[in-house]
PDB file of C-alpha atoms in Angstrom:
ATOM      1  CA  UNK A 523       2.134 -75.407 -35.961  1.00 66.00           C
ATOM      2  CA  UNK A 524       2.587 -75.780 -39.678  1.00 85.00           C
ATOM      3  CA  UNK A 525       0.207 -76.278 -42.625  1.00 92.00           C
ATOM      4  CA  UNK A 526      -1.096 -79.776 -41.845  1.00 95.00           C
ATOM      5  CA  UNK A 527      -1.885 -79.047 -38.211  1.00 95.00           C
ATOM      6  CA  UNK A 528      -3.620 -75.771 -39.083  1.00 96.00           C
ATOM      7  CA  UNK A 529      -5.747 -77.508 -41.697  1.00 96.00           C
ATOM      8  CA  UNK A 530      -6.621 -80.356 -39.324  1.00 96.00           C
ATOM      9  CA  UNK A 531      -7.560 -77.900 -36.562  1.00 96.00           C
ATOM     10  CA  UNK A 532     -10.233 -76.315 -38.758  1.00 96.00           C
ATOM     11  CA  UNK A 533     -13.903 -77.073 -38.215  1.00 96.00           C
ATOM     12  CA  UNK A 534     -15.355 -75.696 -41.455  1.00 95.00           C
ATOM     13  CA  UNK A 535     -14.215 -75.193 -45.039  1.00 97.00           C
ATOM     14  CA  UNK A 536     -14.087 -71.452 -44.449  1.00 96.00           C
ATOM     15  CA  UNK A 537     -11.809 -71.951 -41.481  1.00 96.00           C
ATOM     16  CA  UNK A 538      -9.429 -73.982 -43.650  1.00 97.00           C
ATOM     17  CA  UNK A 539      -9.171 -71.029 -46.040  1.00 97.00           C
ATOM     18  CA  UNK A 540      -8.688 -68.553 -43.204  1.00 95.00           C
ATOM     19  CA  UNK A 541      -6.058 -70.673 -41.502  1.00 95.00           C
ATOM     20  CA  UNK A 542      -3.976 -70.708 -44.684  1.00 95.00           C
ATOM     21  CA  UNK A 543      -4.569 -67.034 -45.448  1.00 93.00           C
ATOM     22  CA  UNK A 544      -3.349 -65.758 -42.079  1.00 91.00           C
ATOM     23  CA  UNK A 545       0.337 -65.837 -42.998  1.00 85.00           C
ATOM     24  CA  UNK A 546      -0.298 -64.134 -46.350  1.00 87.00           C
ATOM     25  CA  UNK A 547      -2.409 -61.089 -45.445  1.00 85.00           C
ATOM     26  CA  UNK A 548      -2.059 -57.846 -43.515  1.00 83.00           C
ATOM     27  CA  UNK A 549      -4.054 -57.531 -40.316  1.00 80.00           C
ATOM     28  CA  UNK A 550      -6.345 -54.838 -41.707  1.00 82.00           C
ATOM     29  CA  UNK A 551      -7.314 -57.109 -44.614  1.00 82.00           C
ATOM     30  CA  UNK A 552      -8.914 -59.768 -42.403  1.00 82.00           C
ATOM     31  CA  UNK A 553     -12.250 -57.943 -42.275  1.00 82.00           C
ATOM     32  CA  UNK A 554     -12.635 -58.041 -46.052  1.00 86.00           C
ATOM     33  CA  UNK A 555     -13.373 -61.786 -45.935  1.00 92.00           C
ATOM     34  CA  UNK A 556     -16.597 -63.655 -45.111  1.00 92.00           C
ATOM     35  CA  UNK A 557     -17.153 -64.443 -41.423  1.00 93.00           C
ATOM     36  CA  UNK A 558     -16.244 -68.122 -41.792  1.00 94.00           C
ATOM     37  CA  UNK A 559     -12.858 -67.228 -43.297  1.00 94.00           C
ATOM     38  CA  UNK A 560     -12.335 -64.582 -40.604  1.00 94.00           C
ATOM     39  CA  UNK A 561     -12.986 -67.336 -38.056  1.00 95.00           C
ATOM     40  CA  UNK A 562     -10.156 -69.354 -39.611  1.00 95.00           C
ATOM     41  CA  UNK A 563      -7.818 -66.367 -39.304  1.00 95.00           C
ATOM     42  CA  UNK A 564      -8.831 -66.022 -35.654  1.00 94.00           C
ATOM     43  CA  UNK A 565      -8.295 -69.758 -35.097  1.00 95.00           C
ATOM     44  CA  UNK A 566      -4.833 -69.611 -36.682  1.00 95.00           C
ATOM     45  CA  UNK A 567      -3.829 -66.817 -34.316  1.00 94.00           C
ATOM     46  CA  UNK A 568      -5.255 -68.633 -31.296  1.00 95.00           C
ATOM     47  CA  UNK A 569      -3.295 -71.760 -32.234  1.00 96.00           C
ATOM     48  CA  UNK A 570      -0.050 -69.810 -32.639  1.00 94.00           C
ATOM     49  CA  UNK A 571      -0.489 -68.006 -29.319  1.00 95.00           C
ATOM     50  CA  UNK A 572      -1.299 -71.218 -27.437  1.00 96.00           C
ATOM     51  CA  UNK A 573       1.573 -73.093 -29.116  1.00 95.00           C
ATOM     52  CA  UNK A 574       4.149 -70.409 -28.362  1.00 93.00           C
ATOM     53  CA  UNK A 575       3.302 -70.459 -24.652  1.00 95.00           C
ATOM     54  CA  UNK A 576       3.135 -74.248 -24.108  1.00 97.00           C
ATOM     55  CA  UNK A 577       5.928 -75.776 -21.961  1.00 98.00           C
ATOM     56  CA  UNK A 578       6.304 -78.794 -24.272  1.00 98.00           C
ATOM     57  CA  UNK A 579       7.019 -76.498 -27.209  1.00 97.00           C
ATOM     58  CA  UNK A 580       9.647 -74.637 -25.183  1.00 97.00           C
ATOM     59  CA  UNK A 581      11.201 -78.041 -24.495  1.00 97.00           C
ATOM     60  CA  UNK A 582      11.028 -79.033 -28.182  1.00 97.00           C
ATOM     61  CA  UNK A 583      12.869 -75.880 -29.230  1.00 97.00           C
ATOM     62  CA  UNK A 584      15.965 -77.156 -27.411  1.00 97.00           C
ATOM     63  CA  UNK A 585      16.461 -79.664 -30.237  1.00 97.00           C
ATOM     64  CA  UNK A 586      17.062 -76.859 -32.728  1.00 97.00           C
ATOM     65  CA  UNK A 587      18.095 -73.800 -30.701  1.00 96.00           C
ATOM     66  CA  UNK A 588      21.856 -74.572 -30.629  1.00 95.00           C
ATOM     67  CA  UNK A 589      21.843 -74.504 -34.441  1.00 95.00           C
ATOM     68  CA  UNK A 590      19.302 -71.820 -35.303  1.00 95.00           C
ATOM     69  CA  UNK A 591      18.695 -69.847 -32.094  1.00 92.00           C
ATOM     70  CA  UNK A 592      15.576 -67.667 -32.456  1.00 91.00           C
ATOM     71  CA  UNK A 593      14.409 -69.615 -35.510  1.00 94.00           C
ATOM     72  CA  UNK A 594      13.929 -72.772 -33.416  1.00 96.00           C
ATOM     73  CA  UNK A 595      10.173 -72.224 -33.218  1.00 94.00           C
ATOM     74  CA  UNK A 596       9.807 -72.312 -37.001  1.00 94.00           C
ATOM     75  CA  UNK A 597      11.502 -75.703 -37.151  1.00 96.00           C
ATOM     76  CA  UNK A 598       9.456 -77.044 -34.255  1.00 97.00           C
ATOM     77  CA  UNK A 599       6.333 -76.061 -36.216  1.00 94.00           C
ATOM     78  CA  UNK A 600       7.540 -78.140 -39.167  1.00 94.00           C
ATOM     79  CA  UNK A 601       8.525 -81.057 -36.929  1.00 96.00           C
ATOM     80  CA  UNK A 602       5.108 -81.118 -35.277  1.00 96.00           C
ATOM     81  CA  UNK A 603       3.461 -81.649 -38.678  1.00 96.00           C
ATOM     82  CA  UNK A 604       5.464 -84.889 -38.986  1.00 96.00           C
ATOM     83  CA  UNK A 605       3.990 -86.169 -35.749  1.00 97.00           C
ATOM     84  CA  UNK A 606       0.486 -84.981 -36.628  1.00 96.00           C
ATOM     85  CA  UNK A 607       0.729 -86.813 -39.967  1.00 96.00           C
ATOM     86  CA  UNK A 608       1.802 -90.006 -38.222  1.00 96.00           C
ATOM     87  CA  UNK A 609      -0.723 -89.774 -35.376  1.00 96.00           C
ATOM     88  CA  UNK A 610      -3.099 -92.627 -36.113  1.00 92.00           C
ATOM     89  CA  UNK A 611      -5.215 -91.703 -33.082  1.00 91.00           C
ATOM     90  CA  UNK A 612      -6.361 -88.701 -35.142  1.00 91.00           C
ATOM     91  CA  UNK A 613      -6.747 -90.332 -38.580  1.00 90.00           C
ATOM     92  CA  UNK A 614      -5.791 -93.511 -40.369  1.00 91.00           C
ATOM     93  CA  UNK A 615      -3.299 -93.207 -43.217  1.00 90.00           C
ATOM     94  CA  UNK A 616      -6.184 -93.420 -45.695  1.00 92.00           C
ATOM     95  CA  UNK A 617      -8.085 -90.688 -43.846  1.00 94.00           C
ATOM     96  CA  UNK A 618      -5.023 -88.435 -43.867  1.00 95.00           C
ATOM     97  CA  UNK A 619      -4.825 -88.838 -47.631  1.00 95.00           C
ATOM     98  CA  UNK A 620      -8.523 -87.932 -47.911  1.00 96.00           C
ATOM     99  CA  UNK A 621      -7.957 -84.940 -45.621  1.00 96.00           C
ATOM    100  CA  UNK A 622      -5.121 -83.667 -47.804  1.00 96.00           C
ATOM    101  CA  UNK A 623      -7.214 -83.963 -50.963  1.00 97.00           C
ATOM    102  CA  UNK A 624     -10.112 -82.172 -49.269  1.00 97.00           C
ATOM    103  CA  UNK A 625      -7.884 -79.257 -48.234  1.00 97.00           C
ATOM    104  CA  UNK A 626      -6.568 -78.817 -51.780  1.00 97.00           C
ATOM    105  CA  UNK A 627     -10.146 -78.926 -53.113  1.00 97.00           C
ATOM    106  CA  UNK A 628     -11.372 -76.355 -50.588  1.00 98.00           C
ATOM    107  CA  UNK A 629      -8.494 -73.998 -51.359  1.00 97.00           C
ATOM    108  CA  UNK A 630      -9.023 -74.330 -55.111  1.00 97.00           C
ATOM    109  CA  UNK A 631     -12.762 -73.730 -54.677  1.00 97.00           C
ATOM    110  CA  UNK A 632     -11.960 -70.489 -52.844  1.00 96.00           C
ATOM    111  CA  UNK A 633      -9.340 -69.244 -55.274  1.00 95.00           C
ATOM    112  CA  UNK A 634     -10.955 -65.788 -55.462  1.00 95.00           C
ATOM    113  CA  UNK A 635      -9.913 -65.096 -51.859  1.00 95.00           C
ATOM    114  CA  UNK A 636      -6.294 -66.189 -52.259  1.00 93.00           C
ATOM    115  CA  UNK A 637      -3.448 -63.717 -52.900  1.00 91.00           C
ATOM    116  CA  UNK A 638      -1.194 -64.377 -55.877  1.00 92.00           C
ATOM    117  CA  UNK A 639       1.815 -65.526 -53.843  1.00 91.00           C
ATOM    118  CA  UNK A 640      -0.358 -68.089 -52.076  1.00 93.00           C
ATOM    119  CA  UNK A 641      -1.796 -69.330 -55.387  1.00 94.00           C
ATOM    120  CA  UNK A 642       1.729 -69.966 -56.650  1.00 93.00           C
ATOM    121  CA  UNK A 643       2.606 -71.889 -53.495  1.00 92.00           C
ATOM    122  CA  UNK A 644      -0.631 -73.886 -53.654  1.00 94.00           C
ATOM    123  CA  UNK A 645       0.317 -75.239 -57.087  1.00 94.00           C
ATOM    124  CA  UNK A 646       3.560 -76.659 -55.650  1.00 93.00           C
ATOM    125  CA  UNK A 647       1.848 -77.815 -52.471  1.00 93.00           C
ATOM    126  CA  UNK A 648      -0.731 -79.803 -54.412  1.00 95.00           C
ATOM    127  CA  UNK A 649       1.674 -81.167 -57.030  1.00 94.00           C
ATOM    128  CA  UNK A 650       4.014 -82.565 -54.380  1.00 93.00           C
ATOM    129  CA  UNK A 651       1.206 -83.313 -51.896  1.00 95.00           C
ATOM    130  CA  UNK A 652       2.966 -81.568 -49.039  1.00 94.00           C
ATOM    131  CA  UNK A 653       0.193 -82.210 -46.523  1.00 95.00           C
ATOM    132  CA  UNK A 654       0.194 -85.976 -46.914  1.00 95.00           C
ATOM    133  CA  UNK A 655       3.953 -86.304 -47.355  1.00 95.00           C
ATOM    134  CA  UNK A 656       4.758 -84.606 -44.054  1.00 94.00           C
ATOM    135  CA  UNK A 657       4.549 -88.174 -42.704  1.00 95.00           C
ATOM    136  CA  UNK A 658       7.781 -89.054 -44.510  1.00 96.00           C
ATOM    137  CA  UNK A 659      11.283 -88.130 -43.408  1.00 96.00           C
ATOM    138  CA  UNK A 660      11.990 -86.803 -46.902  1.00 95.00           C
ATOM    139  CA  UNK A 661       8.848 -84.649 -46.754  1.00 93.00           C
ATOM    140  CA  UNK A 662      10.006 -83.028 -43.529  1.00 94.00           C
ATOM    141  CA  UNK A 663      13.525 -82.655 -44.916  1.00 95.00           C
ATOM    142  CA  UNK A 664      12.061 -80.747 -47.867  1.00 93.00           C
ATOM    143  CA  UNK A 665      10.017 -78.534 -45.557  1.00 93.00           C
ATOM    144  CA  UNK A 666      12.964 -77.832 -43.253  1.00 94.00           C
ATOM    145  CA  UNK A 667      15.073 -76.847 -46.258  1.00 93.00           C
ATOM    146  CA  UNK A 668      12.261 -74.542 -47.366  1.00 91.00           C
ATOM    147  CA  UNK A 669      12.417 -72.730 -44.024  1.00 92.00           C
ATOM    148  CA  UNK A 670      16.212 -72.487 -44.259  1.00 93.00           C
ATOM    149  CA  UNK A 671      15.987 -71.069 -47.767  1.00 91.00           C
ATOM    150  CA  UNK A 672      13.552 -68.371 -46.641  1.00 88.00           C
ATOM    151  CA  UNK A 673      15.367 -67.454 -43.428  1.00 87.00           C
ATOM    152  CA  UNK A 674      17.314 -64.262 -44.053  1.00 84.00           C
ATOM    153  CA  UNK A 675      20.052 -64.779 -41.469  1.00 86.00           C
ATOM    154  CA  UNK A 676      20.620 -68.540 -41.575  1.00 89.00           C
ATOM    155  CA  UNK A 677      23.156 -70.489 -43.590  1.00 90.00           C
ATOM    156  CA  UNK A 678      21.360 -72.827 -45.996  1.00 91.00           C
ATOM    157  CA  UNK A 679      23.546 -75.811 -45.038  1.00 93.00           C
ATOM    158  CA  UNK A 680      22.848 -75.893 -41.295  1.00 95.00           C
ATOM    159  CA  UNK A 681      22.143 -79.569 -40.399  1.00 97.00           C
ATOM    160  CA  UNK A 682      18.639 -78.939 -39.039  1.00 96.00           C
ATOM    161  CA  UNK A 683      17.211 -82.111 -40.571  1.00 97.00           C
ATOM    162  CA  UNK A 684      19.930 -84.145 -38.857  1.00 97.00           C
ATOM    163  CA  UNK A 685      18.947 -82.478 -35.574  1.00 97.00           C
ATOM    164  CA  UNK A 686      15.343 -83.543 -36.240  1.00 97.00           C
ATOM    165  CA  UNK A 687      16.411 -87.155 -36.816  1.00 97.00           C
ATOM    166  CA  UNK A 688      18.711 -87.203 -33.775  1.00 97.00           C
ATOM    167  CA  UNK A 689      16.012 -85.774 -31.517  1.00 97.00           C
ATOM    168  CA  UNK A 690      12.991 -87.567 -32.984  1.00 97.00           C
ATOM    169  CA  UNK A 691      12.124 -89.495 -29.797  1.00 97.00           C
ATOM    170  CA  UNK A 692      12.378 -86.351 -27.683  1.00 97.00           C
ATOM    171  CA  UNK A 693      10.270 -84.366 -30.161  1.00 98.00           C
ATOM    172  CA  UNK A 694       7.692 -87.170 -30.215  1.00 98.00           C
ATOM    173  CA  UNK A 695       7.358 -86.910 -26.437  1.00 98.00           C
ATOM    174  CA  UNK A 696       6.948 -83.139 -26.681  1.00 98.00           C
ATOM    175  CA  UNK A 697       4.219 -83.655 -29.287  1.00 97.00           C
ATOM    176  CA  UNK A 698       2.469 -86.213 -27.059  1.00 97.00           C
ATOM    177  CA  UNK A 699       2.535 -83.756 -24.147  1.00 97.00           C
ATOM    178  CA  UNK A 700       1.331 -80.871 -26.282  1.00 97.00           C
ATOM    179  CA  UNK A 701      -1.129 -81.834 -28.987  1.00 96.00           C
ATOM    180  CA  UNK A 702      -4.043 -83.084 -26.839  1.00 96.00           C
ATOM    181  CA  UNK A 703      -3.968 -79.726 -25.016  1.00 96.00           C
ATOM    182  CA  UNK A 704      -3.993 -77.848 -28.319  1.00 97.00           C
ATOM    183  CA  UNK A 705      -6.862 -79.958 -29.649  1.00 95.00           C
ATOM    184  CA  UNK A 706      -8.960 -79.220 -26.563  1.00 96.00           C
ATOM    185  CA  UNK A 707      -8.093 -75.519 -26.816  1.00 96.00           C
ATOM    186  CA  UNK A 708      -9.158 -75.262 -30.454  1.00 95.00           C
ATOM    187  CA  UNK A 709     -12.453 -77.003 -29.735  1.00 94.00           C
ATOM    188  CA  UNK A 710     -13.132 -74.364 -27.099  1.00 94.00           C
ATOM    189  CA  UNK A 711     -12.217 -71.538 -29.469  1.00 91.00           C
ATOM    190  CA  UNK A 712     -14.471 -73.007 -32.156  1.00 89.00           C
ATOM    191  CA  UNK A 713     -17.377 -73.186 -29.717  1.00 91.00           C
ATOM    192  CA  UNK A 714     -16.928 -69.482 -28.981  1.00 89.00           C
ATOM    193  CA  UNK A 715     -16.761 -68.636 -32.678  1.00 86.00           C
ATOM    194  CA  UNK A 716     -19.943 -70.587 -33.408  1.00 85.00           C
ATOM    195  CA  UNK A 717     -21.769 -68.731 -30.621  1.00 85.00           C
ATOM    196  CA  UNK A 718     -20.928 -65.475 -32.437  1.00 77.00           C
ATOM    197  CA  UNK A 719     -22.523 -66.689 -35.687  1.00 64.00           C
TER     198      UNK A 719
END
């Protein structure tokens, strides 16, 4: 799952911060944060583990694997944010906009916990409203190109976005088979985390 899904699958403001921090910190650093932020780090890891083992995600990877092989999972994560952003059973379009604004506010309010490289990314994320614009083809194209640019062993001109467009119906079905299971799983994880508090 990518940024929008991780933010949506957060049950507190602290969890939002932790979910975003997970990819930017070393494991030993997690215990230096307040419990609520640690819970978000735990939730992020639980989401990634569940996602990586789900049959629908294995199926979704087939859309990208011929082009990018082992990087297919990274592009599936991006693609899933498109379907989350367009899932009106979760939020209306107006509510998704409000969600995006809330996430930016929460992250800015917790700036003291954010590493410098994340702060730099947050400026771009907020300026271009990445979270809300994942609903648009051009938003996903931008995000896919971002992954290509960061990937050490991939050519930057691989037609991954075209693969997304050509396999959109198939990827939608994979999302439909997967996301309700993930939502139920995260609710269970959150219940366990709240019992620890």
